[in-house]
Amino acid sequence: MLIKTVIFAILIFCSSLISCDTFGSVHSDKRGLVGGEIFNVLTYGAKPGRLGTIFQGPCKSQFPITIQVQGTLQAFSDISAYSGDGWISFIEVQGLILTGGGTIDGRGNGLWQYNDCKTNPNCILLPASINMINVSNAKVKSITLMNSMGFHMHVMNSYMIRAYSLTIIAPEDSPDTDGIHISKSNTVKVSRSIMKTGDDCVSVGQGSTNVTINKITCVPGHGISVGSLGKEPKELDVKGLIVKNGALKGTTNGIRIKTYPTSDPSRAAGILFQDIIMDKVLNPIIIDQNKGIKSSIPSLVKIIAVNLMCSSLVPCQNVHFHNIDLQFVGNAKPTAICDNAKVGYSGVQFPPPW
């Protein structure tokens, strides 16, 4: 009975996921379910021009539900058609594999003009291409995400999520098109992917614990970020983040932690950045606890490779730099500045410690 229920859920998903111009299909994997069958959406009346779907449980199976995307799914390019946070949403699903080698095209280039988040602090983000809420034991692999309206992938309130072998593409000037945004989730691993976006390649928001980001190539984009934290009242801590073996090329920022100065008390702790190559990165290392404050003092035009702007009320503690080697391209000499931080260092340090 459980298996029949799961198969029916996949059928409903496949028959409604037809907001696309595609010659491919979305189907279950025969290996994913005992006695499972392949369902081709074209067989069940799929036609171009319809809207996306919410794949909502509670839904669980003895084996993962496998959805294969083959061909190209294209979003409906009318913003009034979307009432939720995502175009393709998975809610309360246990055991999921999203794969297939296909492309999910958010067609955001016609909708980015409606993003006013740079001027409106209370703005509403455009829908994410893939939106996961209360999902556990899921893999997203071997697909391409491009031109999302908002985030390419948003993981929230979820557990044990793996995303790997992804290609994520959006123009350098596309607003808030983060590759993957993670919030209020535990045990999330992102690896072996290439991300070219207009915002953070990967951003880690409040309540995220045990997150690993490994072997990510980010070119261009805003780098890899923790935050912004503290915008909402009583936010949850961020702890247990590892970012390693990455390459950042031509990005606005490298690795950064950013918080609002008027936030409620919370912590960002247990964070490790290790073995990261930066090539032509404008701001390689940043900790900014004063996000949103605009100074009236003109810039002194220093090249700042390491910039720690911590709070005078809750200074940064237990920060350690080991083997930092940031060579500037050009004649200027990079420098490091530090406000309200307790920092230890060892090994190579260039630029020299403050």
mmCIF file of C-alpha atoms in Angstrom:
data_model
loop_
_atom_site.group_PDB
_atom_site.id
_atom_site.type_symbol
_atom_site.label_atom_id
_atom_site.label_comp_id
_atom_site.label_asym_id
_atom_site.label_seq_id
_atom_site.Cartn_x
_atom_site.Cartn_y
_atom_site.Cartn_z
ATOM 1 C CA MET A 1 0.000 0.000 0.000
ATOM 2 C CA LEU A 2 2.861 2.353 0.790
ATOM 3 C CA ILE A 3 4.475 1.663 -2.583
ATOM 4 C CA LYS A 4 1.247 2.375 -4.444
ATOM 5 C CA THR A 5 0.885 5.657 -2.603
ATOM 6 C CA VAL A 6 4.413 6.707 -3.523
ATOM 7 C CA ILE A 7 3.962 5.792 -7.182
ATOM 8 C CA PHE A 8 0.733 7.779 -7.274
ATOM 9 C CA ALA A 9 2.514 10.782 -5.746
ATOM 10 C CA ILE A 10 5.174 10.620 -8.455
ATOM 11 C CA LEU A 11 2.485 10.370 -11.085
ATOM 12 C CA ILE A 12 0.782 13.492 -9.766
ATOM 13 C CA PHE A 13 4.099 15.306 -9.692
ATOM 14 C CA CYS A 14 5.036 14.311 -13.196
ATOM 15 C CA SER A 15 1.678 15.165 -14.677
ATOM 16 C CA SER A 16 1.739 18.633 -13.132
ATOM 17 C CA LEU A 17 5.391 19.505 -13.747
ATOM 18 C CA ILE A 18 4.837 20.718 -17.270
ATOM 19 C CA SER A 19 5.745 24.393 -17.227
ATOM 20 C CA CYS A 20 8.320 23.629 -19.861
ATOM 21 C CA ASP A 21 9.226 23.496 -23.500
ATOM 22 C CA THR A 22 10.865 20.089 -23.443
ATOM 23 C CA PHE A 23 11.397 17.065 -25.565
ATOM 24 C CA GLY A 24 12.413 15.080 -22.514
ATOM 25 C CA SER A 25 10.655 13.675 -19.504
ATOM 26 C CA VAL A 26 10.563 13.440 -15.759
ATOM 27 C CA HIS A 27 10.219 9.902 -14.485
ATOM 28 C CA SER A 28 10.762 7.547 -11.598
ATOM 29 C CA ASP A 29 13.743 5.213 -11.678
ATOM 30 C CA LYS A 30 12.886 1.503 -11.884
ATOM 31 C CA ARG A 31 15.636 0.846 -9.375
ATOM 32 C CA GLY A 32 14.148 3.345 -6.909
ATOM 33 C CA LEU A 33 10.961 1.427 -6.090
ATOM 34 C CA VAL A 34 10.091 -2.254 -5.884
ATOM 35 C CA GLY A 35 7.957 -2.949 -8.927
ATOM 36 C CA GLY A 36 8.293 0.680 -10.003
ATOM 37 C CA GLU A 37 7.514 1.904 -13.483
ATOM 38 C CA ILE A 38 8.672 4.778 -15.657
ATOM 39 C CA PHE A 39 6.155 7.597 -16.140
ATOM 40 C CA ASN A 40 6.717 9.923 -19.085
ATOM 41 C CA VAL A 41 4.909 13.241 -18.616
ATOM 42 C CA LEU A 42 4.206 13.497 -22.327
ATOM 43 C CA THR A 43 2.166 10.296 -22.084
ATOM 44 C CA TYR A 44 0.037 11.856 -19.365
ATOM 45 C CA GLY A 45 -0.876 15.013 -21.221
ATOM 46 C CA ALA A 46 2.089 17.272 -20.540
ATOM 47 C CA LYS A 47 1.984 20.387 -22.688
ATOM 48 C CA PRO A 48 4.180 23.502 -22.831
ATOM 49 C CA GLY A 49 3.111 26.698 -21.094
ATOM 50 C CA ARG A 50 1.624 25.457 -17.819
ATOM 51 C CA LEU A 51 2.864 26.286 -14.355
ATOM 52 C CA GLY A 52 5.198 24.480 -11.991
ATOM 53 C CA THR A 53 4.338 22.282 -9.068
ATOM 54 C CA ILE A 54 4.428 21.687 -5.350
ATOM 55 C CA PHE A 55 5.413 18.124 -4.556
ATOM 56 C CA GLN A 56 4.051 17.905 -1.034
ATOM 57 C CA GLY A 57 3.960 15.064 1.476
ATOM 58 C CA PRO A 58 4.123 13.720 4.062
ATOM 59 C CA CYS A 59 5.754 11.311 1.649
ATOM 60 C CA LYS A 60 8.254 8.562 2.376
ATOM 61 C CA SER A 61 9.343 5.308 0.826
ATOM 62 C CA GLN A 62 11.528 2.335 1.649
ATOM 63 C CA PHE A 63 13.630 3.433 -1.326
ATOM 64 C CA PRO A 64 14.339 6.995 -2.545
ATOM 65 C CA ILE A 65 11.899 8.531 -4.973
ATOM 66 C CA THR A 66 13.950 9.225 -8.098
ATOM 67 C CA ILE A 67 12.957 12.012 -10.468
ATOM 68 C CA GLN A 68 14.961 12.337 -13.653
ATOM 69 C CA VAL A 69 14.984 15.559 -15.621
ATOM 70 C CA GLN A 70 15.870 15.018 -19.257
ATOM 71 C CA GLY A 71 15.735 17.850 -21.756
ATOM 72 C CA THR A 72 14.979 21.392 -20.591
ATOM 73 C CA LEU A 73 12.290 22.564 -18.181
ATOM 74 C CA GLN A 74 11.435 26.236 -18.667
ATOM 75 C CA ALA A 75 9.565 28.363 -16.156
ATOM 76 C CA PHE A 76 6.483 30.383 -17.003
ATOM 77 C CA SER A 77 7.709 33.952 -17.445
ATOM 78 C CA ASP A 78 4.807 35.755 -15.743
ATOM 79 C CA ILE A 79 5.567 36.776 -12.154
ATOM 80 C CA SER A 80 1.863 36.940 -11.260
ATOM 81 C CA ALA A 81 1.652 33.183 -11.831
ATOM 82 C CA TYR A 82 3.762 32.418 -8.724
ATOM 83 C CA SER A 83 2.274 32.663 -5.264
ATOM 84 C CA GLY A 84 4.906 30.762 -3.264
ATOM 85 C CA ASP A 85 8.637 30.800 -2.619
ATOM 86 C CA GLY A 86 9.523 28.339 -5.358
ATOM 87 C CA TRP A 87 8.825 27.248 -8.881
ATOM 88 C CA ILE A 88 9.508 23.552 -8.220
ATOM 89 C CA SER A 89 8.907 22.854 -4.534
ATOM 90 C CA PHE A 90 9.450 19.722 -2.449
ATOM 91 C CA ILE A 91 7.743 19.828 0.957
ATOM 92 C CA GLU A 92 7.823 17.105 3.635
ATOM 93 C CA VAL A 93 9.517 14.469 1.507
ATOM 94 C CA GLN A 94 11.735 11.747 2.966
ATOM 95 C CA GLY A 95 14.067 10.092 0.479
ATOM 96 C CA LEU A 96 14.482 11.911 -2.827
ATOM 97 C CA ILE A 97 16.896 11.862 -5.781
ATOM 98 C CA LEU A 98 16.664 14.627 -8.373
ATOM 99 C CA THR A 99 18.950 13.911 -11.317
ATOM 100 C CA GLY A 100 18.914 13.104 -15.023
ATOM 101 C CA GLY A 101 21.387 15.372 -16.790
ATOM 102 C CA GLY A 102 18.751 17.878 -17.887
ATOM 103 C CA THR A 103 18.410 21.636 -17.459
ATOM 104 C CA ILE A 104 16.045 23.648 -15.258
ATOM 105 C CA ASP A 105 15.743 27.141 -16.761
ATOM 106 C CA GLY A 106 14.064 29.715 -14.516
ATOM 107 C CA ARG A 107 13.886 32.298 -17.330
ATOM 108 C CA GLY A 108 14.597 34.981 -14.753
ATOM 109 C CA ASN A 109 15.992 37.432 -17.277
ATOM 110 C CA GLY A 110 12.458 38.652 -17.956
ATOM 111 C CA LEU A 111 11.660 39.060 -14.244
ATOM 112 C CA TRP A 112 14.799 40.432 -12.565
ATOM 113 C CA GLN A 113 13.525 43.967 -13.190
ATOM 114 C CA TYR A 114 10.947 43.350 -10.438
ATOM 115 C CA ASN A 115 13.644 42.661 -7.827
ATOM 116 C CA ASP A 116 13.906 45.791 -5.661
ATOM 117 C CA CYS A 117 15.899 44.316 -2.766
ATOM 118 C CA LYS A 118 18.757 46.814 -3.183
ATOM 119 C CA THR A 119 16.452 49.696 -2.291
ATOM 120 C CA ASN A 120 13.673 47.973 -0.337
ATOM 121 C CA PRO A 121 14.721 46.297 2.943
ATOM 122 C CA ASN A 122 11.336 44.562 3.123
ATOM 123 C CA CYS A 123 11.444 43.194 -0.391
ATOM 124 C CA ILE A 124 10.056 39.778 -1.308
ATOM 125 C CA LEU A 125 12.489 37.546 -3.155
ATOM 126 C CA LEU A 126 11.460 36.077 -6.470
ATOM 127 C CA PRO A 127 10.739 32.319 -6.526
ATOM 128 C CA ALA A 128 13.611 29.846 -6.282
ATOM 129 C CA SER A 129 13.936 27.324 -9.087
ATOM 130 C CA ILE A 130 14.177 24.433 -6.620
ATOM 131 C CA ASN A 131 12.672 24.967 -3.183
ATOM 132 C CA MET A 132 13.136 22.315 -0.479
ATOM 133 C CA ILE A 133 11.242 22.603 2.813
ATOM 134 C CA ASN A 134 11.243 19.876 5.478
ATOM 135 C CA VAL A 135 13.027 17.461 3.157
ATOM 136 C CA SER A 136 15.319 14.730 4.459
ATOM 137 C CA ASN A 137 17.718 12.228 2.897
ATOM 138 C CA ALA A 138 17.808 13.891 -0.505
ATOM 139 C CA LYS A 139 20.327 14.106 -3.345
ATOM 140 C CA VAL A 140 20.382 16.649 -6.148
ATOM 141 C CA LYS A 141 22.976 15.719 -8.740
ATOM 142 C CA SER A 142 23.978 15.882 -12.396
ATOM 143 C CA ILE A 143 21.649 18.656 -13.529
ATOM 144 C CA THR A 144 22.064 22.224 -14.755
ATOM 145 C CA LEU A 145 20.257 25.156 -13.148
ATOM 146 C CA MET A 146 20.222 28.414 -15.062
ATOM 147 C CA ASN A 147 18.736 31.914 -14.965
ATOM 148 C CA SER A 148 16.693 31.450 -11.808
ATOM 149 C CA MET A 149 14.146 34.101 -10.865
ATOM 150 C CA GLY A 150 15.496 34.118 -7.298
ATOM 151 C CA PHE A 151 17.793 31.532 -5.718
ATOM 152 C CA HIS A 152 18.646 28.632 -7.968
ATOM 153 C CA MET A 153 18.179 26.281 -5.030
ATOM 154 C CA HIS A 154 16.855 27.008 -1.534
ATOM 155 C CA VAL A 155 17.172 24.431 1.249
ATOM 156 C CA MET A 156 15.225 25.230 4.432
ATOM 157 C CA ASN A 157 14.291 23.213 7.534
ATOM 158 C CA SER A 158 15.845 20.145 5.972
ATOM 159 C CA TYR A 159 18.163 17.319 7.021
ATOM 160 C CA MET A 160 20.815 15.275 5.228
ATOM 161 C CA ILE A 161 20.836 16.997 1.844
ATOM 162 C CA ARG A 162 23.594 16.360 -0.724
ATOM 163 C CA ALA A 163 24.048 18.477 -3.839
ATOM 164 C CA TYR A 164 26.862 17.610 -6.224
ATOM 165 C CA SER A 165 27.910 17.537 -9.868
ATOM 166 C CA LEU A 166 25.787 20.613 -10.539
ATOM 167 C CA THR A 167 26.284 23.404 -13.048
ATOM 168 C CA ILE A 168 24.634 26.687 -12.077
ATOM 169 C CA ILE A 169 24.640 29.606 -14.511
ATOM 170 C CA ALA A 170 23.274 33.147 -14.435
ATOM 171 C CA PRO A 171 24.575 36.522 -15.675
ATOM 172 C CA GLU A 172 27.009 38.387 -13.449
ATOM 173 C CA ASP A 173 24.532 41.245 -12.957
ATOM 174 C CA SER A 174 21.470 39.097 -12.165
ATOM 175 C CA PRO A 175 20.122 40.061 -8.693
ATOM 176 C CA ASP A 176 19.862 37.582 -5.789
ATOM 177 C CA THR A 177 20.492 34.550 -7.981
ATOM 178 C CA ASP A 178 22.450 32.667 -5.317
ATOM 179 C CA GLY A 179 23.545 29.234 -6.462
ATOM 180 C CA ILE A 180 22.404 27.488 -3.270
ATOM 181 C CA HIS A 181 21.025 29.145 -0.143
ATOM 182 C CA ILE A 182 20.851 27.062 3.032
ATOM 183 C CA SER A 183 18.913 28.017 6.158
ATOM 184 C CA LYS A 184 17.636 26.256 9.296
ATOM 185 C CA SER A 185 19.042 22.963 8.031
ATOM 186 C CA ASN A 186 21.325 20.275 9.424
ATOM 187 C CA THR A 187 23.906 18.121 7.635
ATOM 188 C CA VAL A 188 24.028 19.631 4.166
ATOM 189 C CA LYS A 189 26.879 18.802 1.774
ATOM 190 C CA VAL A 190 27.555 20.737 -1.443
ATOM 191 C CA SER A 191 30.415 19.497 -3.604
ATOM 192 C CA ARG A 192 32.057 19.148 -7.018
ATOM 193 C CA SER A 193 30.036 21.829 -8.751
ATOM 194 C CA ILE A 194 30.599 24.883 -10.931
ATOM 195 C CA MET A 195 28.647 28.031 -10.155
ATOM 196 C CA LYS A 196 28.516 31.212 -12.230
ATOM 197 C CA THR A 197 25.945 33.533 -10.691
ATOM 198 C CA GLY A 198 25.066 37.144 -10.037
ATOM 199 C CA ASP A 199 25.177 36.713 -6.262
ATOM 200 C CA ASP A 200 26.679 34.297 -3.725
ATOM 201 C CA CYS A 201 27.652 30.944 -5.148
ATOM 202 C CA VAL A 202 26.669 29.393 -1.838
ATOM 203 C CA SER A 203 25.144 31.331 1.058
ATOM 204 C CA VAL A 204 24.577 29.949 4.542
ATOM 205 C CA GLY A 205 21.788 31.533 6.547
ATOM 206 C CA GLN A 206 20.527 31.361 10.097
ATOM 207 C CA GLY A 207 20.056 28.051 11.863
ATOM 208 C CA SER A 208 22.410 26.119 9.590
ATOM 209 C CA THR A 209 24.504 23.421 11.277
ATOM 210 C CA ASN A 210 26.998 20.857 9.995
ATOM 211 C CA VAL A 211 27.311 22.268 6.487
ATOM 212 C CA THR A 212 30.200 21.199 4.231
ATOM 213 C CA ILE A 213 31.099 22.984 0.986
ATOM 214 C CA ASN A 214 33.834 21.101 -0.874
ATOM 215 C CA LYS A 215 35.448 21.495 -4.309
ATOM 216 C CA ILE A 216 33.251 24.328 -5.525
ATOM 217 C CA THR A 217 34.407 26.507 -8.412
ATOM 218 C CA CYS A 218 32.829 29.950 -8.239
ATOM 219 C CA VAL A 219 33.327 32.181 -11.286
ATOM 220 C CA PRO A 220 32.099 34.915 -11.233
ATOM 221 C CA GLY A 221 29.722 35.874 -8.416
ATOM 222 C CA HIS A 222 29.903 37.220 -4.878
ATOM 223 C CA GLY A 223 31.836 34.291 -3.411
ATOM 224 C CA ILE A 224 30.836 32.079 -0.496
ATOM 225 C CA SER A 225 29.019 33.796 2.365
ATOM 226 C CA VAL A 226 27.661 33.258 5.825
ATOM 227 C CA GLY A 227 24.681 35.570 6.184
ATOM 228 C CA SER A 228 23.458 38.098 6.125
ATOM 229 C CA LEU A 229 22.644 37.225 9.734
ATOM 230 C CA GLY A 230 20.570 39.190 12.206
ATOM 231 C CA LYS A 231 18.009 40.752 9.905
ATOM 232 C CA GLU A 232 15.107 38.965 11.600
ATOM 233 C CA PRO A 233 14.439 38.882 15.355
ATOM 234 C CA LYS A 234 15.722 35.942 17.426
ATOM 235 C CA GLU A 235 17.625 34.238 14.660
ATOM 236 C CA LEU A 236 19.182 30.820 15.228
ATOM 237 C CA ASP A 237 22.935 30.193 15.467
ATOM 238 C CA VAL A 238 25.137 29.100 12.586
ATOM 239 C CA LYS A 239 27.655 26.465 13.645
ATOM 240 C CA GLY A 240 29.748 23.721 12.155
ATOM 241 C CA LEU A 241 30.546 25.077 8.682
ATOM 242 C CA ILE A 242 33.473 23.735 6.622
ATOM 243 C CA VAL A 243 34.462 25.287 3.286
ATOM 244 C CA LYS A 244 37.482 23.615 1.663
ATOM 245 C CA ASN A 245 39.269 22.820 -1.605
ATOM 246 C CA GLY A 246 37.489 25.568 -3.505
ATOM 247 C CA ALA A 247 38.434 27.974 -6.284
ATOM 248 C CA LEU A 248 37.126 31.532 -6.558
ATOM 249 C CA LYS A 249 37.890 33.311 -9.818
ATOM 250 C CA GLY A 250 37.003 36.896 -10.647
ATOM 251 C CA THR A 251 34.468 37.139 -7.842
ATOM 252 C CA THR A 252 33.490 40.319 -6.006
ATOM 253 C CA ASN A 253 34.187 38.677 -2.656
ATOM 254 C CA GLY A 254 35.996 35.567 -1.543
ATOM 255 C CA ILE A 255 34.838 34.197 1.797
ATOM 256 C CA ARG A 256 32.837 36.415 4.116
ATOM 257 C CA ILE A 257 30.665 36.496 7.210
ATOM 258 C CA LYS A 258 28.151 39.351 7.317
ATOM 259 C CA THR A 259 25.729 40.419 10.041
ATOM 260 C CA TYR A 260 23.471 43.371 10.757
ATOM 261 C CA PRO A 261 24.612 45.625 13.634
ATOM 262 C CA THR A 262 21.223 45.915 15.357
ATOM 263 C CA SER A 263 20.508 42.185 15.517
ATOM 264 C CA ASP A 264 19.331 40.115 18.464
ATOM 265 C CA PRO A 265 22.084 38.035 20.111
ATOM 266 C CA SER A 266 23.129 34.913 18.197
ATOM 267 C CA ARG A 267 26.354 33.149 17.222
ATOM 268 C CA ALA A 268 28.292 32.124 14.152
ATOM 269 C CA ALA A 269 30.823 29.596 15.466
ATOM 270 C CA GLY A 270 32.879 26.572 14.475
ATOM 271 C CA ILE A 271 33.577 27.852 10.958
ATOM 272 C CA LEU A 272 36.574 26.615 8.935
ATOM 273 C CA PHE A 273 37.765 27.940 5.564
ATOM 274 C CA GLN A 274 40.610 25.780 4.241
ATOM 275 C CA ASP A 275 42.646 25.300 1.036
ATOM 276 C CA ILE A 276 40.855 27.869 -1.087
ATOM 277 C CA ILE A 277 42.445 29.348 -4.208
ATOM 278 C CA MET A 278 41.517 32.935 -5.077
ATOM 279 C CA ASP A 279 42.232 34.369 -8.512
ATOM 280 C CA LYS A 280 41.503 38.058 -9.168
ATOM 281 C CA VAL A 281 39.116 38.289 -6.203
ATOM 282 C CA LEU A 282 38.322 41.873 -5.213
ATOM 283 C CA ASN A 283 37.700 41.332 -1.463
ATOM 284 C CA PRO A 284 39.231 37.983 -0.481
ATOM 285 C CA ILE A 285 38.437 37.707 3.265
ATOM 286 C CA ILE A 286 35.720 39.699 5.032
ATOM 287 C CA ILE A 287 34.024 39.614 8.407
ATOM 288 C CA ASP A 288 31.502 42.460 8.484
ATOM 289 C CA GLN A 289 29.282 42.958 11.529
ATOM 290 C CA ASN A 290 28.102 46.348 10.304
ATOM 291 C CA LYS A 291 26.166 45.409 7.182
ATOM 292 C CA GLY A 292 23.877 48.166 5.999
ATOM 293 C CA ILE A 293 25.806 51.045 7.618
ATOM 294 C CA LYS A 294 26.927 53.592 5.069
ATOM 295 C CA SER A 295 29.810 55.778 6.137
ATOM 296 C CA SER A 296 29.972 59.470 5.239
ATOM 297 C CA ILE A 297 33.785 59.314 5.272
ATOM 298 C CA PRO A 298 35.294 59.047 1.791
ATOM 299 C CA SER A 299 37.288 55.970 0.905
ATOM 300 C CA LEU A 300 41.060 56.165 1.313
ATOM 301 C CA VAL A 301 41.364 53.708 -1.603
ATOM 302 C CA LYS A 302 43.446 51.099 0.167
ATOM 303 C CA ILE A 303 43.598 47.610 -1.212
ATOM 304 C CA ILE A 304 42.282 45.573 1.715
ATOM 305 C CA ALA A 305 42.798 41.852 1.317
ATOM 306 C CA VAL A 306 41.770 40.876 4.846
ATOM 307 C CA ASN A 307 39.026 42.987 6.386
ATOM 308 C CA LEU A 308 37.597 42.227 9.843
ATOM 309 C CA MET A 309 34.967 44.741 10.921
ATOM 310 C CA CYS A 310 33.635 43.244 14.126
ATOM 311 C CA SER A 311 31.208 44.597 16.692
ATOM 312 C CA SER A 312 32.470 46.632 19.626
ATOM 313 C CA LEU A 313 29.769 45.034 21.792
ATOM 314 C CA VAL A 314 30.462 41.417 20.805
ATOM 315 C CA PRO A 315 33.988 41.297 19.307
ATOM 316 C CA CYS A 316 35.032 38.427 17.054
ATOM 317 C CA GLN A 317 36.752 35.741 19.113
ATOM 318 C CA ASN A 318 38.828 32.631 18.405
ATOM 319 C CA VAL A 319 39.694 33.713 14.861
ATOM 320 C CA HIS A 320 42.855 32.043 13.546
ATOM 321 C CA PHE A 321 44.680 32.627 10.257
ATOM 322 C CA HIS A 322 47.127 29.993 9.009
ATOM 323 C CA ASN A 323 49.121 30.229 5.761
ATOM 324 C CA ILE A 324 47.323 33.178 4.171
ATOM 325 C CA ASP A 325 48.994 34.203 0.904
ATOM 326 C CA LEU A 326 47.042 36.836 -1.059
ATOM 327 C CA GLN A 327 49.190 38.374 -3.780
ATOM 328 C CA PHE A 328 47.768 41.477 -5.443
ATOM 329 C CA VAL A 329 47.660 41.711 -9.244
ATOM 330 C CA GLY A 330 49.230 45.090 -10.029
ATOM 331 C CA ASN A 331 51.557 47.566 -8.320
ATOM 332 C CA ALA A 332 49.546 48.348 -5.190
ATOM 333 C CA LYS A 333 50.354 46.624 -1.911
ATOM 334 C CA PRO A 334 47.420 44.890 -0.232
ATOM 335 C CA THR A 335 46.873 45.345 3.468
ATOM 336 C CA ALA A 336 44.889 43.857 6.324
ATOM 337 C CA ILE A 337 42.716 45.743 8.785
ATOM 338 C CA CYS A 338 41.050 44.585 11.956
ATOM 339 C CA ASP A 339 38.495 46.186 14.260
ATOM 340 C CA ASN A 340 37.333 44.585 17.503
ATOM 341 C CA ALA A 341 38.695 41.098 16.845
ATOM 342 C CA LYS A 342 40.890 38.709 18.804
ATOM 343 C CA VAL A 343 43.001 37.005 16.164
ATOM 344 C CA GLY A 344 45.789 34.446 16.210
ATOM 345 C CA TYR A 345 47.968 33.624 13.236
ATOM 346 C CA SER A 346 50.644 31.159 12.127
ATOM 347 C CA GLY A 347 52.588 30.208 9.047
ATOM 348 C CA VAL A 348 52.769 32.479 5.998
ATOM 349 C CA GLN A 349 50.877 35.743 6.377
ATOM 350 C CA PHE A 350 50.587 37.996 3.346
ATOM 351 C CA PRO A 351 49.529 40.691 3.670
ATOM 352 C CA PRO A 352 51.217 40.929 7.075
ATOM 353 C CA PRO A 353 48.975 40.917 10.159
ATOM 354 C CA TRP A 354 47.644 44.272 11.287
#
